[in-house]
mmCIF file of C-alpha atoms in Angstrom:
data_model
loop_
_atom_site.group_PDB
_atom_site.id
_atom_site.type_symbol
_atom_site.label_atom_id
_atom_site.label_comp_id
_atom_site.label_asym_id
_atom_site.label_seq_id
_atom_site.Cartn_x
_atom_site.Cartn_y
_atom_site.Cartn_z
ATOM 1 C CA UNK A 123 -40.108 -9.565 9.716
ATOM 2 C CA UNK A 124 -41.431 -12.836 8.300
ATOM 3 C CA UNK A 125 -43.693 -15.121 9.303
ATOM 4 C CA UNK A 126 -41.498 -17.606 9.970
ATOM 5 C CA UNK A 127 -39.155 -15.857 11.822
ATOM 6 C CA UNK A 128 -41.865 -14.431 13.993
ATOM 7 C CA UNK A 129 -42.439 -18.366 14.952
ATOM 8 C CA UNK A 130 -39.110 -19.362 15.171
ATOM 9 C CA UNK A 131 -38.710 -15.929 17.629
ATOM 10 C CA UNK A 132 -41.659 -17.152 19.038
ATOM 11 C CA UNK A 133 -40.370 -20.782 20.331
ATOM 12 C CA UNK A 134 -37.667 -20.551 22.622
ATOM 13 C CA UNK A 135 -36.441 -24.171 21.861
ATOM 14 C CA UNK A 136 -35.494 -23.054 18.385
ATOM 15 C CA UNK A 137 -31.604 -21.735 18.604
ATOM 16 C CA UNK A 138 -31.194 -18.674 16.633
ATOM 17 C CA UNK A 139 -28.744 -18.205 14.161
ATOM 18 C CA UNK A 140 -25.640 -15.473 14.005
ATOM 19 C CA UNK A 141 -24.838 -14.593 10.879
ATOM 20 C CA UNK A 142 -21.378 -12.945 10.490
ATOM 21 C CA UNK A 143 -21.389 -9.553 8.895
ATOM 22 C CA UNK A 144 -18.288 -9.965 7.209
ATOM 23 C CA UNK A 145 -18.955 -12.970 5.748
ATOM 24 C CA UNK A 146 -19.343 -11.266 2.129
ATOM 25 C CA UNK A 147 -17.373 -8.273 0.867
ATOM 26 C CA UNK A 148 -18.382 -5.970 -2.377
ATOM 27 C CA UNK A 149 -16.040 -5.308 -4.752
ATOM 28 C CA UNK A 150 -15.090 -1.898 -6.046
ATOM 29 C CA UNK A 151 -14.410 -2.998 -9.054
ATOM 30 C CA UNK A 152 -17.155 -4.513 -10.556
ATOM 31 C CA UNK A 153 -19.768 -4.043 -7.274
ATOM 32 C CA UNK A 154 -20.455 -7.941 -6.689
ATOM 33 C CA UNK A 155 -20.701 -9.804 -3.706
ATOM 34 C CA UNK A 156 -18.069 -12.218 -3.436
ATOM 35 C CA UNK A 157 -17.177 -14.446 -0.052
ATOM 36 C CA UNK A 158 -14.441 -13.108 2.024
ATOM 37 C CA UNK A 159 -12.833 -16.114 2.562
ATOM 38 C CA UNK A 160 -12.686 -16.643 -1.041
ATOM 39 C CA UNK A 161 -11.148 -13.143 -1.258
ATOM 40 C CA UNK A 162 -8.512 -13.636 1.282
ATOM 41 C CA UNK A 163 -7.345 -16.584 -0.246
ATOM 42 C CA UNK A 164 -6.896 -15.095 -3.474
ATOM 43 C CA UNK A 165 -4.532 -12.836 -1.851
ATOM 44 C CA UNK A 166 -7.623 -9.973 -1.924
ATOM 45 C CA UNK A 167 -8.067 -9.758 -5.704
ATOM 46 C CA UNK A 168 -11.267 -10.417 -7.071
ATOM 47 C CA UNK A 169 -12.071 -13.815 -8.853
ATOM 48 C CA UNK A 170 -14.453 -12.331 -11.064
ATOM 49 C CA UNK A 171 -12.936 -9.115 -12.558
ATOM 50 C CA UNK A 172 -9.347 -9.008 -11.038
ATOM 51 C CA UNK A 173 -9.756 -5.807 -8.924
ATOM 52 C CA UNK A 174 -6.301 -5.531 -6.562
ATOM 53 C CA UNK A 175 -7.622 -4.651 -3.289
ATOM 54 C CA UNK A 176 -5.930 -2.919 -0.999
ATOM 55 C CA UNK A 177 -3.547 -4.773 1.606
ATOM 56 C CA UNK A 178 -1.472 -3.699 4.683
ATOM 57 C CA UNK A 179 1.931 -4.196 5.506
ATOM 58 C CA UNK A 180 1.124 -7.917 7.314
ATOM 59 C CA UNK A 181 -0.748 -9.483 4.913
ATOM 60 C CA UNK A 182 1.798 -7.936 2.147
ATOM 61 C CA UNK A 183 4.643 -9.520 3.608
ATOM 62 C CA UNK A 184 2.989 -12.613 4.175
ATOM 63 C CA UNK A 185 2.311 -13.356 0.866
ATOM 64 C CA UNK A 186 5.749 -11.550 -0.603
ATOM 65 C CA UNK A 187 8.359 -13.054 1.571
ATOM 66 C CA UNK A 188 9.392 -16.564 1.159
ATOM 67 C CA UNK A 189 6.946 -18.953 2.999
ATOM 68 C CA UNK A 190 5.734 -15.853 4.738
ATOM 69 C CA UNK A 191 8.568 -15.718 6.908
ATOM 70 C CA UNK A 192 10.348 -11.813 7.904
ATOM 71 C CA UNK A 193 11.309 -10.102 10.649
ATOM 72 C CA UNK A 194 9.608 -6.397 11.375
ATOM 73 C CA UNK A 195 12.319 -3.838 11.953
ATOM 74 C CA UNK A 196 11.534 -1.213 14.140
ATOM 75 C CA UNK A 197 10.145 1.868 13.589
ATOM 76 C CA UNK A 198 11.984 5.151 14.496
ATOM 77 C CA UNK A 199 10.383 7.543 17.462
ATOM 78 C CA UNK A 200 9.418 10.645 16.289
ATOM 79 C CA UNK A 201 7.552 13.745 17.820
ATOM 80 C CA UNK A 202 4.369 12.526 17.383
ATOM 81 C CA UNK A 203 2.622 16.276 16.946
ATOM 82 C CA UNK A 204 5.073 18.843 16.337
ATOM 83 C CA UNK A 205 2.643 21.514 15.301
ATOM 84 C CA UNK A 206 -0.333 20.733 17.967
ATOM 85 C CA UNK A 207 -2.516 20.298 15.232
ATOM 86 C CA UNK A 208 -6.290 20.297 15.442
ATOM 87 C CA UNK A 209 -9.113 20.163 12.623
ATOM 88 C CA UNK A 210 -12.134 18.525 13.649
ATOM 89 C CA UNK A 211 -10.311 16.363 15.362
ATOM 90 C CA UNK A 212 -6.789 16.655 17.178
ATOM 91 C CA UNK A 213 -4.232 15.404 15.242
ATOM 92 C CA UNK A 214 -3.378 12.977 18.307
ATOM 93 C CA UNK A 215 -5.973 11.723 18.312
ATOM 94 C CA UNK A 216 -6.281 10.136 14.825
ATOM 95 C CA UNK A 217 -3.354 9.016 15.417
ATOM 96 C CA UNK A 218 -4.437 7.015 17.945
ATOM 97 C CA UNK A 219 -7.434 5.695 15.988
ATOM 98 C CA UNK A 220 -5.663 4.836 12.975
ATOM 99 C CA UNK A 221 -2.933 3.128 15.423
ATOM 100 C CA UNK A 222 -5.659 1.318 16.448
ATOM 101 C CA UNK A 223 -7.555 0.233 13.365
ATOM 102 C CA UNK A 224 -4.674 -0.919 11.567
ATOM 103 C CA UNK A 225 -2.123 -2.360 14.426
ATOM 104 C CA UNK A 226 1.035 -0.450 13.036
ATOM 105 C CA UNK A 227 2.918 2.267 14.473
ATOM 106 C CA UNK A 228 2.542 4.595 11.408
ATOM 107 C CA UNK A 229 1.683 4.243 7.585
ATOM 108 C CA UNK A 230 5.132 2.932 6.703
ATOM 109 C CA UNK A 231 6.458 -0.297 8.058
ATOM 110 C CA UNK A 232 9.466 -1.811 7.118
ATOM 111 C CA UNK A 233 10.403 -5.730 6.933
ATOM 112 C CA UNK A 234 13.582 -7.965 6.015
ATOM 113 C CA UNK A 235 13.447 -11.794 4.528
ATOM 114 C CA UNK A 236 13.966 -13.812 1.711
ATOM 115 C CA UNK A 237 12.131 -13.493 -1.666
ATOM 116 C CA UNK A 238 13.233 -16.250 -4.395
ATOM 117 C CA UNK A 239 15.989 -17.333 -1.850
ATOM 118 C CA UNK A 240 18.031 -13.839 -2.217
ATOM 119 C CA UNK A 241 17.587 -11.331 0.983
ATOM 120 C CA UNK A 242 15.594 -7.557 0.796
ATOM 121 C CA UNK A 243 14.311 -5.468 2.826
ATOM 122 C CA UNK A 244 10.672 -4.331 1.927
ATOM 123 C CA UNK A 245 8.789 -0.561 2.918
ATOM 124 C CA UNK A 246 5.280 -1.117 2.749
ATOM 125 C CA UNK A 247 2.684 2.231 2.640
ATOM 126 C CA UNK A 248 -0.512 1.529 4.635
ATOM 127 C CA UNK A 249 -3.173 3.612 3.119
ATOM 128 C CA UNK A 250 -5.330 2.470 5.395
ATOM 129 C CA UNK A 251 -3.578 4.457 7.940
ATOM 130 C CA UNK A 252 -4.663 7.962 7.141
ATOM 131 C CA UNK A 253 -4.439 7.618 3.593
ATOM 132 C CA UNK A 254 -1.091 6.321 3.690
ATOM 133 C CA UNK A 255 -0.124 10.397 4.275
ATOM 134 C CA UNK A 256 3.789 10.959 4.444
ATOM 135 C CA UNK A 257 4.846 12.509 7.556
ATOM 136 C CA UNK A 258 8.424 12.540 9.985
ATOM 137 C CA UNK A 259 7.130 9.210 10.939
ATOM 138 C CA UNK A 260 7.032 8.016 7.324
ATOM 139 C CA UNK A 261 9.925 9.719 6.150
ATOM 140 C CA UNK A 262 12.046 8.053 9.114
ATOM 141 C CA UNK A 263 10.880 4.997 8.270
ATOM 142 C CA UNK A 264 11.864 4.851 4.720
ATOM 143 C CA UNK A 265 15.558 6.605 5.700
ATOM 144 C CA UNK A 266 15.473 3.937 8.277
ATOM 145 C CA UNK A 267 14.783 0.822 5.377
ATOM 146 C CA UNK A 268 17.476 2.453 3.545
ATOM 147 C CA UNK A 269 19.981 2.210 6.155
ATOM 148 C CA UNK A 270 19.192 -1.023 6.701
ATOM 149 C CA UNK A 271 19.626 -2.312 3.313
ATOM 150 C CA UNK A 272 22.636 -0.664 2.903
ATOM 151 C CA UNK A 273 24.113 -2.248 6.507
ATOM 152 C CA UNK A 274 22.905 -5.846 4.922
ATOM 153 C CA UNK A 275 23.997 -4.855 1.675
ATOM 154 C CA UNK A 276 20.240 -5.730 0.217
ATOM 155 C CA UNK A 277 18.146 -4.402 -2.225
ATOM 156 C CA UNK A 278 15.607 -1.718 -0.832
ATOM 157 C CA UNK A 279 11.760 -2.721 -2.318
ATOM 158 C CA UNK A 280 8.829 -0.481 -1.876
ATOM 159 C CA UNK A 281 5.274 -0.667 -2.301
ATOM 160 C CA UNK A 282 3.590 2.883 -2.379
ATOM 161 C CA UNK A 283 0.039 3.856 -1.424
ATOM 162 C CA UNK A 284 -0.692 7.058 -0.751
ATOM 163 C CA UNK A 285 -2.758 10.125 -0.781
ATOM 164 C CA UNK A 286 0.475 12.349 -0.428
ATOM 165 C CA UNK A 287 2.071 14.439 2.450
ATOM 166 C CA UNK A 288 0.187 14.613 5.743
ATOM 167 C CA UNK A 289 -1.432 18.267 6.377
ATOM 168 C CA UNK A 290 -1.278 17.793 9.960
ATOM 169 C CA UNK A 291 2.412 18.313 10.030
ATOM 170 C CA UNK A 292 2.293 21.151 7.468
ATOM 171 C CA UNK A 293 6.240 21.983 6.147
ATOM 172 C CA UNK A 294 7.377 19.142 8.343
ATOM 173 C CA UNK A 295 5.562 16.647 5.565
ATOM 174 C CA UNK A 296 6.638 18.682 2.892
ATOM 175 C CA UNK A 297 10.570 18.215 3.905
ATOM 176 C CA UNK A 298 10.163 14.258 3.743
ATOM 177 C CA UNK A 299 10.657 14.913 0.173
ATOM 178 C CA UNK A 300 14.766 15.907 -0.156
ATOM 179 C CA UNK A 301 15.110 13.580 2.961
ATOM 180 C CA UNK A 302 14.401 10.629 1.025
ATOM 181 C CA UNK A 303 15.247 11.433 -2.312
ATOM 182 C CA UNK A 304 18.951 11.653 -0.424
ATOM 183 C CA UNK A 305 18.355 8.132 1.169
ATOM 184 C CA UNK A 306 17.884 6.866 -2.347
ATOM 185 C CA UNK A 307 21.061 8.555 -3.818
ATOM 186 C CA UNK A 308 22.750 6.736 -0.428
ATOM 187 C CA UNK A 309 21.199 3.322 -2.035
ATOM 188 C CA UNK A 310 23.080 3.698 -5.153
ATOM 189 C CA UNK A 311 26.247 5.092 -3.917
ATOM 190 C CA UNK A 312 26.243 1.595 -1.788
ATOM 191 C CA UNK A 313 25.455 -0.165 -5.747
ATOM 192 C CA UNK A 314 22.240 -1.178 -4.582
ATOM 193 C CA UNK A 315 18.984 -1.244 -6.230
ATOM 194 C CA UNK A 316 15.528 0.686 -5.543
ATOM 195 C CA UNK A 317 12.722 -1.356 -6.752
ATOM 196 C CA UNK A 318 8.869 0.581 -6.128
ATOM 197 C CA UNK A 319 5.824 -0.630 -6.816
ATOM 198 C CA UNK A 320 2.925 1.292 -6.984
ATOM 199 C CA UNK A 321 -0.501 0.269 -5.776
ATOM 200 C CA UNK A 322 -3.702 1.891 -5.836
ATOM 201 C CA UNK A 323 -3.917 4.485 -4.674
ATOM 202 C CA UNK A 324 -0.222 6.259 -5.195
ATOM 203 C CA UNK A 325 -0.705 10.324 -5.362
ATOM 204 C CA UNK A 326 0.719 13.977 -4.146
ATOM 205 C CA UNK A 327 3.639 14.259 -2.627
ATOM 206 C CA UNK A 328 5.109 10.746 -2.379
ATOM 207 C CA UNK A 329 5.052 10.148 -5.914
ATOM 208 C CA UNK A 330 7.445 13.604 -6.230
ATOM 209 C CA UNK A 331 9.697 12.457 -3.230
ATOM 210 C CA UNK A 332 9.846 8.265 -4.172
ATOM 211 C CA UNK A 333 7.421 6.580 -6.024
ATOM 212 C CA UNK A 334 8.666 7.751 -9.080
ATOM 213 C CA UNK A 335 12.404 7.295 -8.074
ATOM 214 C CA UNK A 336 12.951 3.425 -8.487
ATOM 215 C CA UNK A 337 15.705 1.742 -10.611
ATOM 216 C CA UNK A 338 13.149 -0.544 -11.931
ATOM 217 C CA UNK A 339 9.223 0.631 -11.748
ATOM 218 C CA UNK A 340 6.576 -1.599 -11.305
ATOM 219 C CA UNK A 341 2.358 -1.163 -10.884
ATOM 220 C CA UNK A 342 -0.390 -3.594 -9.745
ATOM 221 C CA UNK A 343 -3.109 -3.490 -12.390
ATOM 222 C CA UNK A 344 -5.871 -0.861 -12.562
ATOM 223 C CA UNK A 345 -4.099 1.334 -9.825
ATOM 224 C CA UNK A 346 -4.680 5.187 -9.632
ATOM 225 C CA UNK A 347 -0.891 6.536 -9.966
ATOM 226 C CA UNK A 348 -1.074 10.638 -10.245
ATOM 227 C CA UNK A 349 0.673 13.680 -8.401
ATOM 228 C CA UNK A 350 -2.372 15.606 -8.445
ATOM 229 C CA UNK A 351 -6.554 15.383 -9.156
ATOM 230 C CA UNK A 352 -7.529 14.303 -12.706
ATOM 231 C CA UNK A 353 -10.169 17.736 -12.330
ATOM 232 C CA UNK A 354 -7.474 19.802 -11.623
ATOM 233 C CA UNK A 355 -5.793 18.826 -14.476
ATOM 234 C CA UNK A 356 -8.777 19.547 -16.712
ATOM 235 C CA UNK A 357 -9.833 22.232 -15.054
ATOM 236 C CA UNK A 358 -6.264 23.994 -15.736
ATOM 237 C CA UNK A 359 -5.752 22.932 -19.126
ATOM 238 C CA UNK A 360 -9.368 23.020 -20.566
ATOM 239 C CA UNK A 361 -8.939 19.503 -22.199
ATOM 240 C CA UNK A 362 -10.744 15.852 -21.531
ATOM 241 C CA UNK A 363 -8.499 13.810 -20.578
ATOM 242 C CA UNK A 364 -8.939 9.573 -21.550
ATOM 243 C CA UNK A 365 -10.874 7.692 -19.480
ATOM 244 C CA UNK A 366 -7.557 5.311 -19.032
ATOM 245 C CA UNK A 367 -5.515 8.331 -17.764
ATOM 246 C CA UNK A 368 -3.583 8.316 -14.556
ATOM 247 C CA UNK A 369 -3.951 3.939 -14.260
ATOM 248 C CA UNK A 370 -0.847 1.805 -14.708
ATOM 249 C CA UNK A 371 -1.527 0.510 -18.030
ATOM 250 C CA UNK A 372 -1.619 4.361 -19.118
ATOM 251 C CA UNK A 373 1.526 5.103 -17.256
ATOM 252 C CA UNK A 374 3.319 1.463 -19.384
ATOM 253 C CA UNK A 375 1.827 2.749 -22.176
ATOM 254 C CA UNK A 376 3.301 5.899 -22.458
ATOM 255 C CA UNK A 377 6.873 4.777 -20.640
ATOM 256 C CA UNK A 378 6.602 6.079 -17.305
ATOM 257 C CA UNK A 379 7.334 2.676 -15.988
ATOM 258 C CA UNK A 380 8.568 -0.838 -16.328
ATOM 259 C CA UNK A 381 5.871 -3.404 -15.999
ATOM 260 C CA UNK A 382 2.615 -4.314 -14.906
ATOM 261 C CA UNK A 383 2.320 -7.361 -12.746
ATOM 262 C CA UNK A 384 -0.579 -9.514 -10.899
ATOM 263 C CA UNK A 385 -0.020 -9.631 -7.476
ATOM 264 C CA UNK A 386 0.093 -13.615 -7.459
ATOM 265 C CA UNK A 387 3.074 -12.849 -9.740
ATOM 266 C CA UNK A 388 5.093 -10.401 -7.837
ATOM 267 C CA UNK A 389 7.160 -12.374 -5.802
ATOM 268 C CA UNK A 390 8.459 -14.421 -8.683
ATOM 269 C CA UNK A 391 9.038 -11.224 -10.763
ATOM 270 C CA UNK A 392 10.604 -9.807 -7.554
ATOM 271 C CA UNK A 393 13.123 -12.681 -7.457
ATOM 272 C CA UNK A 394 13.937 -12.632 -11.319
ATOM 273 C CA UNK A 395 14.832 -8.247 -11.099
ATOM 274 C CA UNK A 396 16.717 -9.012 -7.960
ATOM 275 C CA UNK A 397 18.431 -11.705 -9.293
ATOM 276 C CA UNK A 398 19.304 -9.814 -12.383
ATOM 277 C CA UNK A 399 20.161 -6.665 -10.104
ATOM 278 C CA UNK A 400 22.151 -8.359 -7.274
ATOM 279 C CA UNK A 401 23.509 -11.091 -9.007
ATOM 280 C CA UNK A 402 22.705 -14.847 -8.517
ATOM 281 C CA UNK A 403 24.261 -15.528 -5.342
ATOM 282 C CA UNK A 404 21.540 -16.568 -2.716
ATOM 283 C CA UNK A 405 21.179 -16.264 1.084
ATOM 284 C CA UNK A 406 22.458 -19.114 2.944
#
């Protein structure tokens, strides 16, 4: 302690001052300090190197949707521990924590407004939620985004993030996989679009059941996209592999999607596919 803070403890007249812990936040991407507020306001990408943080399901439909405005559908019920699970923890129990941390019901959450005028319904992946792991409760929730899109004859737009299938739920997880590549096929026998877009992270088994799927494919820049660990795949085929490998700009590069666009821009690139997709016709 300094001296003068041993005064000021020392005189009771002298208010002490709180200093908020959150008030700065350290970016991954280039490790500097930079003001949370600051952050927030530029939609969680860093001012000084462009690092996309990652975002939940509110504060990615506040910025995506027109003026912020959607409605939250509901999630389905599912059995919430089919296997009675238990590691270090019981599987409940995370559940309840991550519940907790992160206000949703799972790590998929599913939302319907406007976006350049011209209605969609929007999955969002939660990594923060256990990694964003795919279980029943995730695969019911993108089935569930599909039949609504389909009942309001919208385009169906997801943002991935995810570590892959959930271990807690073993097979269960694994099954999500047909499950929703049929929802898709039920998308575009209704001659509607799938639009994804991957964030960091997008891995394992979602991006084999439907982050790979989309009509049009799109990737915030820098992300991590890969089905499986970048040692693994050096261990197995004795190579080095570029230091750009598995990142959006390597995936653009070599074809394996569409574009790569700044989240600031998305909404207005958003607007512009679905308009191209859907036609020009507006909501009312």
């Amino acid at each position: 302690m300094s001296w003068l803070d041993s005064v000021r403890n020392a005189l009771p007249f002298v208010a002490k001052r709180e200093t908020p812990d959150n008030l700065w936040h350290k970016c991954k991407g280039c490790g500097q300090m930079v003001f949370t507020k600051e952050l927030e306001e530029n939609l969680h990408v860093c001012p000084l190197c462009e690092h996309h943080g990652r975002i939940g399901p509110s504060q990615r439909f506040e910025y995506l949707f027109d003026e912020g405005e959607h409605e939250v559908l509901p999630s389905p019920k599912v059995a919430e521990d089919p296997l009675k699970f238990r590691d270090t923890k019981r599987y409940v129990d995370r559940i309840k924590a991550a519940r907790t941390d992160t206000g949703d019901p799972d790590a998929f959450v599913n939302a319907a407004g406007l976006i350049g005028g011209r209605e969609a319904i929007v999955g969002v992946q939660n990594f923060g939620f256990m990694g964003g792991s795919m279980g029943q409760a995730v695969g019911e929730a993108f089935i569930a985004g599909v039949e609504a899109a389909i009942a309001r004859r919208a385009p169906y737009i997801v943002f991935t993030a995810s570590g892959g299938a959930r271990m807690q739920e073993g097979i269960l997880s694994l099954m999500q996989m047909p499950r929703t590549t049929v929802a898709i096929e039920m998308l575009h026998d209704a001659g509607l679009p799938y639009i994804v877009v991957l964030t960091d992270p997008t891995s394992g088994g979602v991006m084999a059941a439907y982050a790979m799927l989309g009509d049009i494919q799109i990737a915030e820049p820098r992300a991590t996209l890969a089905f499986t660990g970048r040692r693994v795949i050096e261990n197995t085929i004795r190579e080095k592999l570029p230091d750009d490998f598995q990142t959006s700009e390597y995936y653009l590069e070599h074809g394996l999607i569409d574009m790569v666009t700044h989240r600031k821009e998305l909404p207005e690139v958003l607007g512009q596919v679905i308009g191209h997709l859907c036609g020009k016709r507006k909501a009312a």
